[in-house]
PDB file of C-alpha atoms in Angstrom:
ATOM      1  CA  UNK A   1       0.000   0.000   0.000  1.00 93.00           C
ATOM      2  CA  UNK A   2       1.137   3.491  -0.858  1.00 96.00           C
ATOM      3  CA  UNK A   3      -0.353   6.578   0.811  1.00 97.00           C
ATOM      4  CA  UNK A   4       0.029  10.116  -0.558  1.00 97.00           C
ATOM      5  CA  UNK A   5      -1.031  12.992   1.710  1.00 97.00           C
ATOM      6  CA  UNK A   6      -1.612  16.385   0.105  1.00 96.00           C
ATOM      7  CA  UNK A   7       0.897  19.009   1.147  1.00 95.00           C
ATOM      8  CA  UNK A   8      -1.797  21.708   1.272  1.00 94.00           C
ATOM      9  CA  UNK A   9      -4.276  19.719   3.377  1.00 93.00           C
ATOM     10  CA  UNK A  10      -5.656  21.239   6.573  1.00 90.00           C
ATOM     11  CA  UNK A  11      -6.352  24.759   7.836  1.00 93.00           C
ATOM     12  CA  UNK A  12      -5.600  27.569   5.428  1.00 91.00           C
ATOM     13  CA  UNK A  13      -4.108  30.788   6.858  1.00 89.00           C
ATOM     14  CA  UNK A  14      -7.499  32.496   7.056  1.00 89.00           C
ATOM     15  CA  UNK A  15      -9.161  29.648   8.958  1.00 92.00           C
ATOM     16  CA  UNK A  16      -6.153  29.249  11.234  1.00 93.00           C
ATOM     17  CA  UNK A  17      -6.321  32.959  12.096  1.00 92.00           C
ATOM     18  CA  UNK A  18     -10.047  32.734  12.849  1.00 93.00           C
ATOM     19  CA  UNK A  19      -9.619  29.607  14.978  1.00 94.00           C
ATOM     20  CA  UNK A  20      -6.654  31.021  16.919  1.00 95.00           C
ATOM     21  CA  UNK A  21      -8.311  34.372  17.610  1.00 96.00           C
ATOM     22  CA  UNK A  22     -11.524  32.680  18.720  1.00 96.00           C
ATOM     23  CA  UNK A  23      -9.508  30.605  21.222  1.00 96.00           C
ATOM     24  CA  UNK A  24      -7.940  33.808  22.571  1.00 96.00           C
ATOM     25  CA  UNK A  25     -11.314  35.520  22.955  1.00 96.00           C
ATOM     26  CA  UNK A  26     -12.799  32.515  24.743  1.00 96.00           C
ATOM     27  CA  UNK A  27     -10.096  32.754  27.406  1.00 96.00           C
ATOM     28  CA  UNK A  28     -11.741  36.072  28.387  1.00 94.00           C
ATOM     29  CA  UNK A  29     -15.157  34.411  28.743  1.00 93.00           C
ATOM     30  CA  UNK A  30     -18.125  33.153  26.692  1.00 93.00           C
ATOM     31  CA  UNK A  31     -18.748  34.889  23.369  1.00 96.00           C
ATOM     32  CA  UNK A  32     -21.425  34.789  20.678  1.00 98.00           C
ATOM     33  CA  UNK A  33     -20.639  33.798  17.086  1.00 98.00           C
ATOM     34  CA  UNK A  34     -22.948  34.745  14.214  1.00 97.00           C
ATOM     35  CA  UNK A  35     -23.336  31.573  12.135  1.00 96.00           C
ATOM     36  CA  UNK A  36     -20.913  28.663  11.919  1.00 94.00           C
ATOM     37  CA  UNK A  37     -17.462  30.103  12.577  1.00 95.00           C
ATOM     38  CA  UNK A  38     -16.035  27.752   9.921  1.00 92.00           C
ATOM     39  CA  UNK A  39     -17.579  24.850   8.011  1.00 91.00           C
ATOM     40  CA  UNK A  40     -16.469  22.088  10.339  1.00 94.00           C
ATOM     41  CA  UNK A  41     -18.806  20.790  13.050  1.00 94.00           C
ATOM     42  CA  UNK A  42     -15.991  19.061  14.934  1.00 94.00           C
ATOM     43  CA  UNK A  43     -14.122  22.350  15.394  1.00 95.00           C
ATOM     44  CA  UNK A  44     -17.348  24.194  16.211  1.00 96.00           C
ATOM     45  CA  UNK A  45     -18.187  21.714  18.997  1.00 96.00           C
ATOM     46  CA  UNK A  46     -14.658  22.098  20.382  1.00 96.00           C
ATOM     47  CA  UNK A  47     -15.111  25.888  20.579  1.00 97.00           C
ATOM     48  CA  UNK A  48     -18.660  25.642  21.910  1.00 97.00           C
ATOM     49  CA  UNK A  49     -17.398  23.373  24.705  1.00 97.00           C
ATOM     50  CA  UNK A  50     -15.097  26.283  25.646  1.00 97.00           C
ATOM     51  CA  UNK A  51     -17.968  28.768  25.790  1.00 97.00           C
ATOM     52  CA  UNK A  52     -18.697  29.913  22.236  1.00 97.00           C
ATOM     53  CA  UNK A  53     -22.427  30.425  21.605  1.00 97.00           C
ATOM     54  CA  UNK A  54     -23.407  29.969  17.960  1.00 97.00           C
ATOM     55  CA  UNK A  55     -26.383  32.097  16.926  1.00 97.00           C
ATOM     56  CA  UNK A  56     -28.257  32.643  13.667  1.00 95.00           C
ATOM     57  CA  UNK A  57     -29.381  36.250  14.183  1.00 96.00           C
ATOM     58  CA  UNK A  58     -27.683  39.315  15.678  1.00 96.00           C
ATOM     59  CA  UNK A  59     -30.875  40.042  17.609  1.00 96.00           C
ATOM     60  CA  UNK A  60     -29.878  37.162  19.888  1.00 97.00           C
ATOM     61  CA  UNK A  61     -26.916  39.215  21.152  1.00 96.00           C
ATOM     62  CA  UNK A  62     -27.831  41.491  24.100  1.00 91.00           C
ATOM     63  CA  UNK A  63     -26.970  45.182  23.918  1.00 85.00           C
ATOM     64  CA  UNK A  64     -23.389  45.826  25.028  1.00 88.00           C
ATOM     65  CA  UNK A  65     -22.662  42.181  24.196  1.00 92.00           C
ATOM     66  CA  UNK A  66     -19.803  40.804  22.096  1.00 95.00           C
ATOM     67  CA  UNK A  67     -20.000  38.779  18.885  1.00 98.00           C
ATOM     68  CA  UNK A  68     -17.626  37.102  16.449  1.00 98.00           C
ATOM     69  CA  UNK A  69     -18.080  37.735  12.738  1.00 97.00           C
ATOM     70  CA  UNK A  70     -16.878  34.496  11.198  1.00 93.00           C
ATOM     71  CA  UNK A  71     -14.295  33.726   8.503  1.00 91.00           C
ATOM     72  CA  UNK A  72     -16.868  33.876   5.667  1.00 93.00           C
ATOM     73  CA  UNK A  73     -17.679  37.526   6.386  1.00 94.00           C
ATOM     74  CA  UNK A  74     -20.931  39.401   6.932  1.00 96.00           C
ATOM     75  CA  UNK A  75     -22.895  41.920   4.865  1.00 96.00           C
ATOM     76  CA  UNK A  76     -22.524  45.644   5.587  1.00 95.00           C
ATOM     77  CA  UNK A  77     -25.914  45.690   7.336  1.00 96.00           C
ATOM     78  CA  UNK A  78     -24.590  43.422  10.088  1.00 97.00           C
ATOM     79  CA  UNK A  79     -21.870  45.919  10.962  1.00 97.00           C
ATOM     80  CA  UNK A  80     -24.453  48.726  11.039  1.00 96.00           C
ATOM     81  CA  UNK A  81     -26.782  46.737  13.292  1.00 96.00           C
ATOM     82  CA  UNK A  82     -23.958  45.947  15.718  1.00 96.00           C
ATOM     83  CA  UNK A  83     -22.890  49.593  15.831  1.00 95.00           C
ATOM     84  CA  UNK A  84     -26.431  50.854  16.425  1.00 95.00           C
ATOM     85  CA  UNK A  85     -27.001  48.342  19.240  1.00 94.00           C
ATOM     86  CA  UNK A  86     -23.679  48.796  21.049  1.00 94.00           C
ATOM     87  CA  UNK A  87     -22.535  45.279  20.187  1.00 96.00           C
ATOM     88  CA  UNK A  88     -18.769  44.796  20.129  1.00 96.00           C
ATOM     89  CA  UNK A  89     -17.668  42.989  16.960  1.00 97.00           C
ATOM     90  CA  UNK A  90     -14.664  40.668  16.951  1.00 97.00           C
ATOM     91  CA  UNK A  91     -14.178  40.661  13.194  1.00 97.00           C
ATOM     92  CA  UNK A  92     -12.529  37.402  12.146  1.00 95.00           C
ATOM     93  CA  UNK A  93     -13.433  37.693   8.469  1.00 94.00           C
ATOM     94  CA  UNK A  94     -10.759  36.133   6.263  1.00 92.00           C
ATOM     95  CA  UNK A  95      -8.427  38.836   4.935  1.00 92.00           C
ATOM     96  CA  UNK A  96      -9.005  37.753   1.337  1.00 94.00           C
ATOM     97  CA  UNK A  97     -12.780  38.072   1.784  1.00 95.00           C
ATOM     98  CA  UNK A  98     -12.300  41.560   3.258  1.00 95.00           C
ATOM     99  CA  UNK A  99     -10.348  42.542   0.154  1.00 97.00           C
ATOM    100  CA  UNK A 100     -13.300  41.480  -1.992  1.00 97.00           C
ATOM    101  CA  UNK A 101     -15.666  43.588   0.128  1.00 98.00           C
ATOM    102  CA  UNK A 102     -13.380  46.598  -0.328  1.00 97.00           C
ATOM    103  CA  UNK A 103     -13.151  46.084  -4.089  1.00 97.00           C
ATOM    104  CA  UNK A 104     -16.878  45.788  -4.718  1.00 98.00           C
ATOM    105  CA  UNK A 105     -17.556  48.759  -2.431  1.00 97.00           C
ATOM    106  CA  UNK A 106     -15.261  50.891  -4.610  1.00 97.00           C
ATOM    107  CA  UNK A 107     -16.604  49.573  -7.911  1.00 97.00           C
ATOM    108  CA  UNK A 108     -20.354  49.521  -7.260  1.00 96.00           C
ATOM    109  CA  UNK A 109     -21.016  53.185  -8.145  1.00 95.00           C
ATOM    110  CA  UNK A 110     -19.491  52.877 -11.621  1.00 96.00           C
ATOM    111  CA  UNK A 111     -19.852  49.191 -12.484  1.00 98.00           C
ATOM    112  CA  UNK A 112     -22.462  46.452 -12.333  1.00 98.00           C
ATOM    113  CA  UNK A 113     -21.061  43.842  -9.924  1.00 98.00           C
ATOM    114  CA  UNK A 114     -21.123  40.199 -11.045  1.00 98.00           C
ATOM    115  CA  UNK A 115     -20.252  37.733  -8.298  1.00 98.00           C
ATOM    116  CA  UNK A 116     -19.387  34.227  -9.476  1.00 98.00           C
ATOM    117  CA  UNK A 117     -20.080  31.678  -6.773  1.00 97.00           C
ATOM    118  CA  UNK A 118     -22.678  29.635  -4.905  1.00 96.00           C
ATOM    119  CA  UNK A 119     -25.747  31.755  -4.206  1.00 96.00           C
ATOM    120  CA  UNK A 120     -26.508  30.367  -0.751  1.00 95.00           C
ATOM    121  CA  UNK A 121     -22.919  30.337   0.499  1.00 94.00           C
ATOM    122  CA  UNK A 122     -22.391  32.681   3.497  1.00 94.00           C
ATOM    123  CA  UNK A 123     -19.370  34.314   1.845  1.00 96.00           C
ATOM    124  CA  UNK A 124     -21.477  35.231  -1.187  1.00 97.00           C
ATOM    125  CA  UNK A 125     -24.286  36.590   1.013  1.00 96.00           C
ATOM    126  CA  UNK A 126     -21.744  38.818   2.745  1.00 96.00           C
ATOM    127  CA  UNK A 127     -20.274  40.061  -0.532  1.00 98.00           C
ATOM    128  CA  UNK A 128     -23.721  40.812  -1.974  1.00 97.00           C
ATOM    129  CA  UNK A 129     -24.292  42.998   1.078  1.00 96.00           C
ATOM    130  CA  UNK A 130     -21.362  45.205   0.036  1.00 97.00           C
ATOM    131  CA  UNK A 131     -22.197  45.228  -3.683  1.00 97.00           C
ATOM    132  CA  UNK A 132     -25.294  47.426  -3.784  1.00 94.00           C
ATOM    133  CA  UNK A 133     -28.494  46.977  -5.777  1.00 95.00           C
ATOM    134  CA  UNK A 134     -26.725  46.701  -9.142  1.00 97.00           C
ATOM    135  CA  UNK A 135     -25.258  43.258  -8.554  1.00 98.00           C
ATOM    136  CA  UNK A 136     -26.050  39.649  -9.396  1.00 98.00           C
ATOM    137  CA  UNK A 137     -24.711  36.225  -8.445  1.00 98.00           C
ATOM    138  CA  UNK A 138     -23.864  33.784 -11.241  1.00 98.00           C
ATOM    139  CA  UNK A 139     -23.551  30.168 -10.155  1.00 98.00           C
ATOM    140  CA  UNK A 140     -24.253  28.372 -13.434  1.00 97.00           C
ATOM    141  CA  UNK A 141     -24.533  29.167 -17.134  1.00 97.00           C
ATOM    142  CA  UNK A 142     -28.332  29.180 -16.737  1.00 97.00           C
ATOM    143  CA  UNK A 143     -27.995  32.425 -14.727  1.00 98.00           C
ATOM    144  CA  UNK A 144     -26.517  34.411 -17.612  1.00 97.00           C
ATOM    145  CA  UNK A 145     -29.804  35.309 -19.329  1.00 97.00           C
ATOM    146  CA  UNK A 146     -31.125  36.807 -16.093  1.00 97.00           C
ATOM    147  CA  UNK A 147     -27.807  38.581 -15.625  1.00 98.00           C
ATOM    148  CA  UNK A 148     -28.193  40.247 -19.036  1.00 97.00           C
ATOM    149  CA  UNK A 149     -31.644  41.496 -18.053  1.00 97.00           C
ATOM    150  CA  UNK A 150     -30.364  42.895 -14.767  1.00 97.00           C
ATOM    151  CA  UNK A 151     -27.484  44.735 -16.427  1.00 97.00           C
ATOM    152  CA  UNK A 152     -29.780  46.218 -19.090  1.00 97.00           C
ATOM    153  CA  UNK A 153     -32.163  47.435 -16.363  1.00 97.00           C
ATOM    154  CA  UNK A 154     -29.263  49.067 -14.489  1.00 97.00           C
ATOM    155  CA  UNK A 155     -28.280  51.213 -17.532  1.00 96.00           C
ATOM    156  CA  UNK A 156     -24.624  50.719 -16.572  1.00 97.00           C
ATOM    157  CA  UNK A 157     -21.966  50.351 -19.258  1.00 96.00           C
ATOM    158  CA  UNK A 158     -19.231  48.812 -17.117  1.00 98.00           C
ATOM    159  CA  UNK A 159     -19.130  45.396 -15.480  1.00 98.00           C
ATOM    160  CA  UNK A 160     -16.875  44.225 -12.663  1.00 98.00           C
ATOM    161  CA  UNK A 161     -16.641  40.453 -12.103  1.00 98.00           C
ATOM    162  CA  UNK A 162     -15.344  38.881  -8.903  1.00 98.00           C
ATOM    163  CA  UNK A 163     -15.337  35.362  -7.440  1.00 97.00           C
ATOM    164  CA  UNK A 164     -16.111  33.483  -4.259  1.00 97.00           C
ATOM    165  CA  UNK A 165     -12.709  32.635  -2.756  1.00 94.00           C
ATOM    166  CA  UNK A 166     -13.411  28.885  -2.600  1.00 91.00           C
ATOM    167  CA  UNK A 167     -15.127  28.461  -5.965  1.00 93.00           C
ATOM    168  CA  UNK A 168     -13.935  26.019  -8.627  1.00 91.00           C
ATOM    169  CA  UNK A 169     -11.139  27.643 -10.623  1.00 91.00           C
ATOM    170  CA  UNK A 170     -12.121  25.749 -13.760  1.00 93.00           C
ATOM    171  CA  UNK A 171     -15.790  26.696 -13.441  1.00 96.00           C
ATOM    172  CA  UNK A 172     -14.906  30.357 -12.891  1.00 97.00           C
ATOM    173  CA  UNK A 173     -12.919  30.376 -16.146  1.00 97.00           C
ATOM    174  CA  UNK A 174     -15.797  28.745 -18.018  1.00 97.00           C
ATOM    175  CA  UNK A 175     -18.402  31.192 -16.682  1.00 98.00           C
ATOM    176  CA  UNK A 176     -16.133  34.178 -17.283  1.00 98.00           C
ATOM    177  CA  UNK A 177     -15.699  33.134 -20.930  1.00 97.00           C
ATOM    178  CA  UNK A 178     -19.475  32.802 -21.384  1.00 97.00           C
ATOM    179  CA  UNK A 179     -20.201  36.161 -19.745  1.00 98.00           C
ATOM    180  CA  UNK A 180     -17.615  38.050 -21.777  1.00 96.00           C
ATOM    181  CA  UNK A 181     -18.951  36.464 -24.959  1.00 96.00           C
ATOM    182  CA  UNK A 182     -22.599  37.280 -24.175  1.00 96.00           C
ATOM    183  CA  UNK A 183     -21.835  40.813 -22.976  1.00 96.00           C
ATOM    184  CA  UNK A 184     -19.098  41.789 -25.417  1.00 93.00           C
ATOM    185  CA  UNK A 185     -20.542  45.293 -25.903  1.00 94.00           C
ATOM    186  CA  UNK A 186     -19.776  46.233 -22.304  1.00 97.00           C
ATOM    187  CA  UNK A 187     -16.512  47.289 -20.703  1.00 97.00           C
ATOM    188  CA  UNK A 188     -15.630  44.297 -18.519  1.00 98.00           C
ATOM    189  CA  UNK A 189     -13.027  44.093 -15.781  1.00 97.00           C
ATOM    190  CA  UNK A 190     -12.586  41.089 -13.539  1.00 97.00           C
ATOM    191  CA  UNK A 191     -10.668  39.838 -10.548  1.00 97.00           C
ATOM    192  CA  UNK A 192     -10.275  36.087 -10.235  1.00 96.00           C
ATOM    193  CA  UNK A 193     -10.372  36.358  -6.471  1.00 96.00           C
ATOM    194  CA  UNK A 194     -10.181  32.623  -5.808  1.00 94.00           C
ATOM    195  CA  UNK A 195      -7.795  32.141  -2.895  1.00 92.00           C
ATOM    196  CA  UNK A 196      -4.373  30.895  -4.024  1.00 89.00           C
ATOM    197  CA  UNK A 197      -4.598  28.273  -1.275  1.00 90.00           C
ATOM    198  CA  UNK A 198      -7.831  27.006  -2.871  1.00 91.00           C
ATOM    199  CA  UNK A 199      -6.211  26.804  -6.303  1.00 92.00           C
ATOM    200  CA  UNK A 200      -3.170  24.986  -4.926  1.00 94.00           C
ATOM    201  CA  UNK A 201      -5.401  22.444  -3.187  1.00 95.00           C
ATOM    202  CA  UNK A 202      -7.471  21.884  -6.320  1.00 95.00           C
ATOM    203  CA  UNK A 203      -4.385  21.441  -8.517  1.00 96.00           C
ATOM    204  CA  UNK A 204      -2.770  19.112  -5.992  1.00 97.00           C
ATOM    205  CA  UNK A 205      -5.965  17.058  -5.664  1.00 97.00           C
ATOM    206  CA  UNK A 206      -6.073  16.637  -9.426  1.00 97.00           C
ATOM    207  CA  UNK A 207      -2.442  15.458  -9.544  1.00 98.00           C
ATOM    208  CA  UNK A 208      -2.845  13.012  -6.643  1.00 98.00           C
ATOM    209  CA  UNK A 209      -6.165  11.584  -7.846  1.00 98.00           C
ATOM    210  CA  UNK A 210      -4.718  10.857 -11.282  1.00 97.00           C
ATOM    211  CA  UNK A 211      -2.227   8.406  -9.758  1.00 96.00           C
ATOM    212  CA  UNK A 212      -4.396   6.942  -6.978  1.00 98.00           C
ATOM    213  CA  UNK A 213      -6.672   3.911  -6.931  1.00 97.00           C
ATOM    214  CA  UNK A 214      -8.563   5.269  -3.911  1.00 98.00           C
ATOM    215  CA  UNK A 215      -9.071   8.858  -2.747  1.00 98.00           C
ATOM    216  CA  UNK A 216     -10.017  10.036   0.741  1.00 98.00           C
ATOM    217  CA  UNK A 217     -11.193  13.650   0.948  1.00 98.00           C
ATOM    218  CA  UNK A 218     -11.482  14.841   4.563  1.00 97.00           C
ATOM    219  CA  UNK A 219     -13.751  17.669   5.614  1.00 96.00           C
ATOM    220  CA  UNK A 220     -17.193  18.825   6.591  1.00 93.00           C
ATOM    221  CA  UNK A 221     -19.889  18.053   4.050  1.00 90.00           C
ATOM    222  CA  UNK A 222     -21.080  21.686   4.166  1.00 87.00           C
ATOM    223  CA  UNK A 223     -17.629  22.990   3.235  1.00 91.00           C
ATOM    224  CA  UNK A 224     -17.643  24.412  -0.289  1.00 88.00           C
ATOM    225  CA  UNK A 225     -13.919  23.977  -0.894  1.00 91.00           C
ATOM    226  CA  UNK A 226     -13.999  20.404   0.464  1.00 95.00           C
ATOM    227  CA  UNK A 227     -16.870  19.436  -1.832  1.00 94.00           C
ATOM    228  CA  UNK A 228     -14.959  20.899  -4.750  1.00 94.00           C
ATOM    229  CA  UNK A 229     -11.940  18.731  -3.875  1.00 96.00           C
ATOM    230  CA  UNK A 230     -14.227  15.696  -3.822  1.00 97.00           C
ATOM    231  CA  UNK A 231     -15.643  16.603  -7.260  1.00 96.00           C
ATOM    232  CA  UNK A 232     -12.116  16.863  -8.676  1.00 96.00           C
ATOM    233  CA  UNK A 233     -11.046  13.581  -7.063  1.00 98.00           C
ATOM    234  CA  UNK A 234     -14.131  11.771  -8.381  1.00 97.00           C
ATOM    235  CA  UNK A 235     -13.425  12.901 -11.951  1.00 96.00           C
ATOM    236  CA  UNK A 236     -10.053  11.136 -11.937  1.00 96.00           C
ATOM    237  CA  UNK A 237     -10.637   8.351  -9.429  1.00 97.00           C
ATOM    238  CA  UNK A 238     -14.088   6.766  -9.239  1.00 96.00           C
ATOM    239  CA  UNK A 239     -13.129   5.145  -5.939  1.00 97.00           C
ATOM    240  CA  UNK A 240     -13.293   8.467  -4.051  1.00 98.00           C
ATOM    241  CA  UNK A 241     -14.873   9.182  -0.661  1.00 98.00           C
ATOM    242  CA  UNK A 242     -15.706  12.337   1.267  1.00 97.00           C
ATOM    243  CA  UNK A 243     -15.513  11.711   5.011  1.00 97.00           C
ATOM    244  CA  UNK A 244     -15.843  14.044   7.973  1.00 95.00           C
ATOM    245  CA  UNK A 245     -14.221  11.890  10.669  1.00 94.00           C
ATOM    246  CA  UNK A 246     -12.421   8.632  11.362  1.00 95.00           C
ATOM    247  CA  UNK A 247     -15.644   6.653  11.978  1.00 95.00           C
ATOM    248  CA  UNK A 248     -16.573   6.921   8.286  1.00 95.00           C
ATOM    249  CA  UNK A 249     -13.531   4.866   7.283  1.00 94.00           C
ATOM    250  CA  UNK A 250     -15.382   1.709   8.371  1.00 91.00           C
ATOM    251  CA  UNK A 251     -17.468   1.567   5.215  1.00 85.00           C
ATOM    252  CA  UNK A 252     -14.499   1.899   2.864  1.00 95.00           C
ATOM    253  CA  UNK A 253     -12.789  -1.213   1.481  1.00 94.00           C
ATOM    254  CA  UNK A 254      -9.044  -0.687   1.423  1.00 93.00           C
ATOM    255  CA  UNK A 255      -6.673  -3.132  -0.236  1.00 92.00           C
ATOM    256  CA  UNK A 256      -2.964  -3.583   0.413  1.00 91.00           C
ATOM    257  CA  UNK A 257      -2.485  -3.010  -3.321  1.00 95.00           C
ATOM    258  CA  UNK A 258      -4.110   0.417  -3.247  1.00 96.00           C
ATOM    259  CA  UNK A 259      -2.409   3.724  -3.861  1.00 98.00           C
ATOM    260  CA  UNK A 260      -4.366   5.968  -1.504  1.00 98.00           C
ATOM    261  CA  UNK A 261      -4.510   9.722  -1.901  1.00 98.00           C
ATOM    262  CA  UNK A 262      -5.516  11.849   1.090  1.00 98.00           C
ATOM    263  CA  UNK A 263      -6.510  15.502   0.750  1.00 98.00           C
ATOM    264  CA  UNK A 264      -8.433  17.758   3.120  1.00 97.00           C
ATOM    265  CA  UNK A 265     -10.406  20.979   3.002  1.00 95.00           C
ATOM    266  CA  UNK A 266      -9.331  24.344   4.384  1.00 94.00           C
ATOM    267  CA  UNK A 267     -11.510  23.903   7.504  1.00 94.00           C
ATOM    268  CA  UNK A 268     -10.124  20.491   8.449  1.00 96.00           C
ATOM    269  CA  UNK A 269      -7.836  20.425  11.525  1.00 95.00           C
ATOM    270  CA  UNK A 270      -4.475  18.700  11.177  1.00 95.00           C
ATOM    271  CA  UNK A 271      -5.125  16.318  14.077  1.00 94.00           C
ATOM    272  CA  UNK A 272      -8.064  14.845  12.155  1.00 96.00           C
ATOM    273  CA  UNK A 273      -5.901  14.235   9.076  1.00 97.00           C
ATOM    274  CA  UNK A 274      -3.244  12.612  11.274  1.00 96.00           C
ATOM    275  CA  UNK A 275      -5.819  10.335  12.958  1.00 96.00           C
ATOM    276  CA  UNK A 276      -7.177   9.111   9.643  1.00 97.00           C
ATOM    277  CA  UNK A 277      -3.685   8.592   8.198  1.00 96.00           C
ATOM    278  CA  UNK A 278      -2.667   6.489  11.230  1.00 96.00           C
ATOM    279  CA  UNK A 279      -5.839   4.403  10.995  1.00 95.00           C
ATOM    280  CA  UNK A 280      -5.255   3.671   7.298  1.00 95.00           C
ATOM    281  CA  UNK A 281      -1.571   2.781   7.713  1.00 93.00           C
ATOM    282  CA  UNK A 282      -1.711   0.818  11.000  1.00 87.00           C
TER     283      UNK A 282
END
């Protein structure tokens, strides 16, 4: 048996920062967190056991309370609500997501904002909140006709395209090509704002899965970047599995002749990867 573990597996810098800062804040006492701090229930339970209180609405935070804004970011309205209700914000938004918020805020008065990504993803919801009324999310090619209508209604002549940080690099390129073809009469600028860590993971997953007979992708099933790794692995290696913890290894048949590739999403802690590796190789 041969086992290949992805070099870029585990917490990315943004998630590591969020996790570390949350630990520091919890040493001072219990603290609210608006939404899942990262897409990993194992990590969330660990932090909740230390006093973090996960909430779904800012109205659950008492006045003069304290709340974490998670790695995925929040719309502008959340910051305004916190300010108006004397709620202290511990802003743990990923730095790369903050850059996107700054860019769309600057562009929205002169350009129609096109956000390529998954419509229901919390990062996208946050970015939409900074993009103004002249914006639209494109997730699939079927969204482009509606996009054309929205841009025509806006009367804007310039378009600015940006991406969810954890979106598929290949799919972004495909959608960008379709949009520029369909809207060739407009002035189009774009920023492929997919995190370089995401691209490295996707490229590495493709390389490993091409030479593996079995692929193990580790991460939470709600994690966008983890699901994308699984999709890439499955394209090259039909014998691919997405698991969230060591217990899910039980249903996987592993042969001594296998070449096993292991990759993990950006919200997967290293100790979980190590546990699964040890179980496979024992």
